[in-house]
Amino acid sequence: METITRTERLHVRKMTTDDHLSLARIFEDTDSMHYYAGKTPDASSWLDWTLENYRKYNIGMWVVEHEEDGRFLGQCGIVPHRIDGHVEVEMGYLFVKAEWGNGYASEAARACLRFALETLDVPRIVSLIDERHARSVNVATRAGMVKEKELLHRNRHVSLYAIHQN
């Protein structure tokens, strides 16, 4: 399993097909997927999409595990995404509901952004967030992202948060 980055509490690594059951815990939870845009994916199609992103772009969603005991906490990563006619690099994050409120998503987002900006030299990263999803807004802002604008994307009103290289 290829490590992407680590923090004091987290190990962030590339996904493998062995992560299927862990991912299913997120996708099968209606609370976790409430603000997800479009049809809720299943773990198999998500894994296929992620592994294809690794092959094509060498980026994708990454598994976030607890550093101490290795338990699956969720996922966080960056993917290419067409927004307003331009391809942007978007950060996303989805965590197991039982792990909410522990700061793991914010910590993972900061680590993934730092990796993308500094190691991969990505000049700008965005997140599309439904403003009603206060937890997601908090993760983005705690990670240093700033709201730039509101837009209609895939028939949903969302806010675009962004961070740029220094």
PDB file of C-alpha atoms in Angstrom:
ATOM      1  CA  MET A   1       0.000   0.000   0.000  1.00  0.00           C
ATOM      2  CA  GLU A   2       1.566   3.207  -1.203  1.00  0.00           C
ATOM      3  CA  THR A   3       1.725   5.978   1.380  1.00  0.00           C
ATOM      4  CA  ILE A   4       0.756   9.461   0.209  1.00  0.00           C
ATOM      5  CA  THR A   5       1.344  11.362   3.464  1.00  0.00           C
ATOM      6  CA  ARG A   6       1.176  11.013   7.230  1.00  0.00           C
ATOM      7  CA  THR A   7       0.252  13.198  10.171  1.00  0.00           C
ATOM      8  CA  GLU A   8       0.635  12.529  13.857  1.00  0.00           C
ATOM      9  CA  ARG A   9      -2.731  10.715  13.901  1.00  0.00           C
ATOM     10  CA  LEU A  10      -3.318   9.737  10.266  1.00  0.00           C
ATOM     11  CA  HIS A  11      -1.910   7.550   7.520  1.00  0.00           C
ATOM     12  CA  VAL A  12      -3.079   8.559   4.026  1.00  0.00           C
ATOM     13  CA  ARG A  13      -2.484   5.981   1.307  1.00  0.00           C
ATOM     14  CA  LYS A  14      -3.593   4.919  -2.147  1.00  0.00           C
ATOM     15  CA  MET A  15      -6.731   2.804  -2.344  1.00  0.00           C
ATOM     16  CA  THR A  16      -6.673  -0.858  -3.274  1.00  0.00           C
ATOM     17  CA  THR A  17      -9.446  -3.286  -4.131  1.00  0.00           C
ATOM     18  CA  ASP A  18      -9.147  -4.558  -0.546  1.00  0.00           C
ATOM     19  CA  ASP A  19     -10.810  -1.310   0.593  1.00  0.00           C
ATOM     20  CA  HIS A  20     -14.177  -2.292  -0.903  1.00  0.00           C
ATOM     21  CA  LEU A  21     -15.969  -3.150   2.367  1.00  0.00           C
ATOM     22  CA  SER A  22     -14.603  -0.110   4.176  1.00  0.00           C
ATOM     23  CA  LEU A  23     -15.793   2.218   1.413  1.00  0.00           C
ATOM     24  CA  ALA A  24     -19.207   0.555   1.413  1.00  0.00           C
ATOM     25  CA  ARG A  25     -19.647   1.739   5.031  1.00  0.00           C
ATOM     26  CA  ILE A  26     -19.645   5.316   3.728  1.00  0.00           C
ATOM     27  CA  PHE A  27     -21.691   4.846   0.550  1.00  0.00           C
ATOM     28  CA  GLU A  28     -24.411   2.836   2.291  1.00  0.00           C
ATOM     29  CA  ASP A  29     -24.916   5.486   4.996  1.00  0.00           C
ATOM     30  CA  THR A  30     -27.569   8.030   3.990  1.00  0.00           C
ATOM     31  CA  ASP A  31     -26.234  10.654   6.443  1.00  0.00           C
ATOM     32  CA  SER A  32     -22.714  10.405   5.001  1.00  0.00           C
ATOM     33  CA  MET A  33     -24.014  10.722   1.446  1.00  0.00           C
ATOM     34  CA  HIS A  34     -26.764  13.307   2.036  1.00  0.00           C
ATOM     35  CA  TYR A  35     -24.958  16.182   0.282  1.00  0.00           C
ATOM     36  CA  TYR A  36     -23.188  14.101  -2.359  1.00  0.00           C
ATOM     37  CA  ALA A  37     -23.863  15.388  -5.886  1.00  0.00           C
ATOM     38  CA  GLY A  38     -25.632  13.025  -8.223  1.00  0.00           C
ATOM     39  CA  LYS A  39     -26.395   9.363  -7.861  1.00  0.00           C
ATOM     40  CA  THR A  40     -24.729   7.765  -4.858  1.00  0.00           C
ATOM     41  CA  PRO A  41     -21.970   5.490  -6.144  1.00  0.00           C
ATOM     42  CA  ASP A  42     -21.364   1.966  -4.967  1.00  0.00           C
ATOM     43  CA  ALA A  43     -17.980   0.893  -3.587  1.00  0.00           C
ATOM     44  CA  SER A  44     -17.070  -1.142  -6.689  1.00  0.00           C
ATOM     45  CA  SER A  45     -17.676   1.662  -9.188  1.00  0.00           C
ATOM     46  CA  TRP A  46     -15.905   4.126  -6.874  1.00  0.00           C
ATOM     47  CA  LEU A  47     -12.861   1.875  -6.663  1.00  0.00           C
ATOM     48  CA  ASP A  48     -12.806   1.456 -10.451  1.00  0.00           C
ATOM     49  CA  TRP A  49     -13.033   5.237 -10.924  1.00  0.00           C
ATOM     50  CA  THR A  50     -10.316   5.892  -8.341  1.00  0.00           C
ATOM     51  CA  LEU A  51      -7.893   3.320  -9.749  1.00  0.00           C
ATOM     52  CA  GLU A  52      -8.469   4.772 -13.235  1.00  0.00           C
ATOM     53  CA  ASN A  53      -7.653   8.262 -11.896  1.00  0.00           C
ATOM     54  CA  TYR A  54      -4.400   6.868 -10.475  1.00  0.00           C
ATOM     55  CA  ARG A  55      -3.509   5.396 -13.883  1.00  0.00           C
ATOM     56  CA  LYS A  56      -4.473   8.474 -15.908  1.00  0.00           C
ATOM     57  CA  TYR A  57      -3.510  11.351 -13.640  1.00  0.00           C
ATOM     58  CA  ASN A  58      -1.503   9.868 -10.754  1.00  0.00           C
ATOM     59  CA  ILE A  59      -3.988  11.466  -8.333  1.00  0.00           C
ATOM     60  CA  GLY A  60      -7.289  10.389  -6.859  1.00  0.00           C
ATOM     61  CA  MET A  61      -9.115   9.760  -3.635  1.00  0.00           C
ATOM     62  CA  TRP A  62      -6.926   8.267  -0.906  1.00  0.00           C
ATOM     63  CA  VAL A  63      -7.749   6.131   2.117  1.00  0.00           C
ATOM     64  CA  VAL A  64      -7.389   7.770   5.521  1.00  0.00           C
ATOM     65  CA  GLU A  65      -6.540   5.394   8.352  1.00  0.00           C
ATOM     66  CA  HIS A  66      -5.780   5.938  12.002  1.00  0.00           C
ATOM     67  CA  GLU A  67      -1.991   5.909  12.403  1.00  0.00           C
ATOM     68  CA  GLU A  68      -2.049   4.027  15.696  1.00  0.00           C
ATOM     69  CA  ASP A  69      -4.449   1.155  15.014  1.00  0.00           C
ATOM     70  CA  GLY A  70      -4.904   1.231  11.214  1.00  0.00           C
ATOM     71  CA  ARG A  71      -8.695   1.521  11.327  1.00  0.00           C
ATOM     72  CA  PHE A  72     -10.415   2.960   8.263  1.00  0.00           C
ATOM     73  CA  LEU A  73     -11.647   6.511   8.932  1.00  0.00           C
ATOM     74  CA  GLY A  74     -12.631   7.657   5.458  1.00  0.00           C
ATOM     75  CA  GLN A  75     -11.160   9.089   2.306  1.00  0.00           C
ATOM     76  CA  CYS A  76      -9.724  12.369   1.158  1.00  0.00           C
ATOM     77  CA  GLY A  77      -7.991  13.275  -2.066  1.00  0.00           C
ATOM     78  CA  ILE A  78      -7.829  15.287  -5.236  1.00  0.00           C
ATOM     79  CA  VAL A  79      -9.318  14.580  -8.652  1.00  0.00           C
ATOM     80  CA  PRO A  80      -9.633  16.431 -11.948  1.00  0.00           C
ATOM     81  CA  HIS A  81     -13.123  17.886 -12.331  1.00  0.00           C
ATOM     82  CA  ARG A  82     -14.739  20.000 -15.057  1.00  0.00           C
ATOM     83  CA  ILE A  83     -16.209  23.135 -13.483  1.00  0.00           C
ATOM     84  CA  ASP A  84     -17.634  26.041 -15.500  1.00  0.00           C
ATOM     85  CA  GLY A  85     -16.019  24.676 -18.653  1.00  0.00           C
ATOM     86  CA  HIS A  86     -12.505  24.423 -17.158  1.00  0.00           C
ATOM     87  CA  VAL A  87     -10.697  21.465 -15.660  1.00  0.00           C
ATOM     88  CA  GLU A  88      -9.862  22.127 -12.019  1.00  0.00           C
ATOM     89  CA  VAL A  89      -8.271  19.932  -9.368  1.00  0.00           C
ATOM     90  CA  GLU A  90     -10.928  19.304  -6.749  1.00  0.00           C
ATOM     91  CA  MET A  91     -10.417  18.052  -3.218  1.00  0.00           C
ATOM     92  CA  GLY A  92     -13.086  15.802  -1.771  1.00  0.00           C
ATOM     93  CA  TYR A  93     -13.543  14.001   1.515  1.00  0.00           C
ATOM     94  CA  LEU A  94     -15.986  11.430   2.849  1.00  0.00           C
ATOM     95  CA  PHE A  95     -15.652   9.908   6.313  1.00  0.00           C
ATOM     96  CA  VAL A  96     -17.342   7.133   8.268  1.00  0.00           C
ATOM     97  CA  LYS A  97     -20.104   8.719  10.319  1.00  0.00           C
ATOM     98  CA  ALA A  98     -18.863   7.127  13.566  1.00  0.00           C
ATOM     99  CA  GLU A  99     -15.603   9.083  13.115  1.00  0.00           C
ATOM    100  CA  TRP A 100     -17.204  12.520  12.647  1.00  0.00           C
ATOM    101  CA  GLY A 101     -16.346  15.203  15.183  1.00  0.00           C
ATOM    102  CA  ASN A 102     -12.782  14.042  15.877  1.00  0.00           C
ATOM    103  CA  GLY A 103     -11.046  16.472  13.517  1.00  0.00           C
ATOM    104  CA  TYR A 104      -9.872  13.695  11.191  1.00  0.00           C
ATOM    105  CA  ALA A 105     -11.392  15.219   8.044  1.00  0.00           C
ATOM    106  CA  SER A 106      -9.793  18.628   8.678  1.00  0.00           C
ATOM    107  CA  GLU A 107      -6.443  17.033   9.486  1.00  0.00           C
ATOM    108  CA  ALA A 108      -6.588  14.842   6.371  1.00  0.00           C
ATOM    109  CA  ALA A 109      -7.647  17.786   4.189  1.00  0.00           C
ATOM    110  CA  ARG A 110      -4.720  19.913   5.411  1.00  0.00           C
ATOM    111  CA  ALA A 111      -2.281  17.047   4.800  1.00  0.00           C
ATOM    112  CA  CYS A 112      -3.658  16.269   1.329  1.00  0.00           C
ATOM    113  CA  LEU A 113      -3.626  19.928   0.322  1.00  0.00           C
ATOM    114  CA  ARG A 114      -0.053  20.339   1.539  1.00  0.00           C
ATOM    115  CA  PHE A 115       0.978  17.213  -0.410  1.00  0.00           C
ATOM    116  CA  ALA A 116      -0.769  18.403  -3.587  1.00  0.00           C
ATOM    117  CA  LEU A 117       0.497  21.987  -3.416  1.00  0.00           C
ATOM    118  CA  GLU A 118       4.071  21.260  -2.319  1.00  0.00           C
ATOM    119  CA  THR A 119       4.915  17.784  -3.601  1.00  0.00           C
ATOM    120  CA  LEU A 120       2.756  17.570  -6.718  1.00  0.00           C
ATOM    121  CA  ASP A 121       3.086  21.300  -7.431  1.00  0.00           C
ATOM    122  CA  VAL A 122      -0.634  21.763  -8.130  1.00  0.00           C
ATOM    123  CA  PRO A 123      -1.122  25.560  -8.343  1.00  0.00           C
ATOM    124  CA  ARG A 124      -4.806  25.674  -7.276  1.00  0.00           C
ATOM    125  CA  ILE A 125      -7.214  23.270  -5.623  1.00  0.00           C
ATOM    126  CA  VAL A 126     -10.956  23.784  -5.283  1.00  0.00           C
ATOM    127  CA  SER A 127     -13.870  22.182  -3.450  1.00  0.00           C
ATOM    128  CA  LEU A 128     -17.521  22.450  -4.436  1.00  0.00           C
ATOM    129  CA  ILE A 129     -19.618  22.555  -1.296  1.00  0.00           C
ATOM    130  CA  ASP A 130     -23.314  22.832  -0.556  1.00  0.00           C
ATOM    131  CA  GLU A 131     -23.398  25.667   2.008  1.00  0.00           C
ATOM    132  CA  ARG A 132     -26.042  23.784   4.019  1.00  0.00           C
ATOM    133  CA  HIS A 133     -23.363  21.189   4.787  1.00  0.00           C
ATOM    134  CA  ALA A 134     -21.728  23.083   7.660  1.00  0.00           C
ATOM    135  CA  ARG A 135     -19.319  20.230   8.491  1.00  0.00           C
ATOM    136  CA  SER A 136     -17.899  20.282   4.970  1.00  0.00           C
ATOM    137  CA  VAL A 137     -17.583  24.071   4.964  1.00  0.00           C
ATOM    138  CA  ASN A 138     -15.712  23.823   8.284  1.00  0.00           C
ATOM    139  CA  VAL A 139     -13.295  21.220   6.905  1.00  0.00           C
ATOM    140  CA  ALA A 140     -12.498  23.389   3.877  1.00  0.00           C
ATOM    141  CA  THR A 141     -11.994  26.585   5.861  1.00  0.00           C
ATOM    142  CA  ARG A 142      -9.922  24.869   8.558  1.00  0.00           C
ATOM    143  CA  ALA A 143      -7.707  23.558   5.759  1.00  0.00           C
ATOM    144  CA  GLY A 144      -7.135  27.123   4.524  1.00  0.00           C
ATOM    145  CA  MET A 145      -9.588  27.230   1.635  1.00  0.00           C
ATOM    146  CA  VAL A 146     -11.496  30.448   0.955  1.00  0.00           C
ATOM    147  CA  LYS A 147     -14.920  30.857  -0.633  1.00  0.00           C
ATOM    148  CA  GLU A 148     -14.499  32.436  -4.064  1.00  0.00           C
ATOM    149  CA  LYS A 149     -17.956  32.290  -5.588  1.00  0.00           C
ATOM    150  CA  GLU A 150     -21.323  30.601  -5.820  1.00  0.00           C
ATOM    151  CA  LEU A 151     -22.369  28.726  -8.919  1.00  0.00           C
ATOM    152  CA  LEU A 152     -24.832  26.280 -10.380  1.00  0.00           C
ATOM    153  CA  HIS A 153     -23.091  22.958 -10.946  1.00  0.00           C
ATOM    154  CA  ARG A 154     -24.947  19.845 -12.093  1.00  0.00           C
ATOM    155  CA  ASN A 155     -28.253  21.540 -11.243  1.00  0.00           C
ATOM    156  CA  ARG A 156     -27.163  22.296  -7.660  1.00  0.00           C
ATOM    157  CA  HIS A 157     -26.305  25.581  -6.012  1.00  0.00           C
ATOM    158  CA  VAL A 158     -22.810  25.225  -4.556  1.00  0.00           C
ATOM    159  CA  SER A 159     -19.995  27.395  -3.320  1.00  0.00           C
ATOM    160  CA  LEU A 160     -16.528  27.091  -4.771  1.00  0.00           C
ATOM    161  CA  TYR A 161     -13.787  27.161  -2.145  1.00  0.00           C
ATOM    162  CA  ALA A 162     -10.161  27.396  -3.286  1.00  0.00           C
ATOM    163  CA  ILE A 163      -6.577  27.484  -2.133  1.00  0.00           C
ATOM    164  CA  HIS A 164      -3.584  28.576  -4.176  1.00  0.00           C
ATOM    165  CA  GLN A 165       0.135  27.951  -3.915  1.00  0.00           C
ATOM    166  CA  ASN A 166       1.945  30.641  -1.969  1.00  0.00           C
TER     167      ASN A 166
END
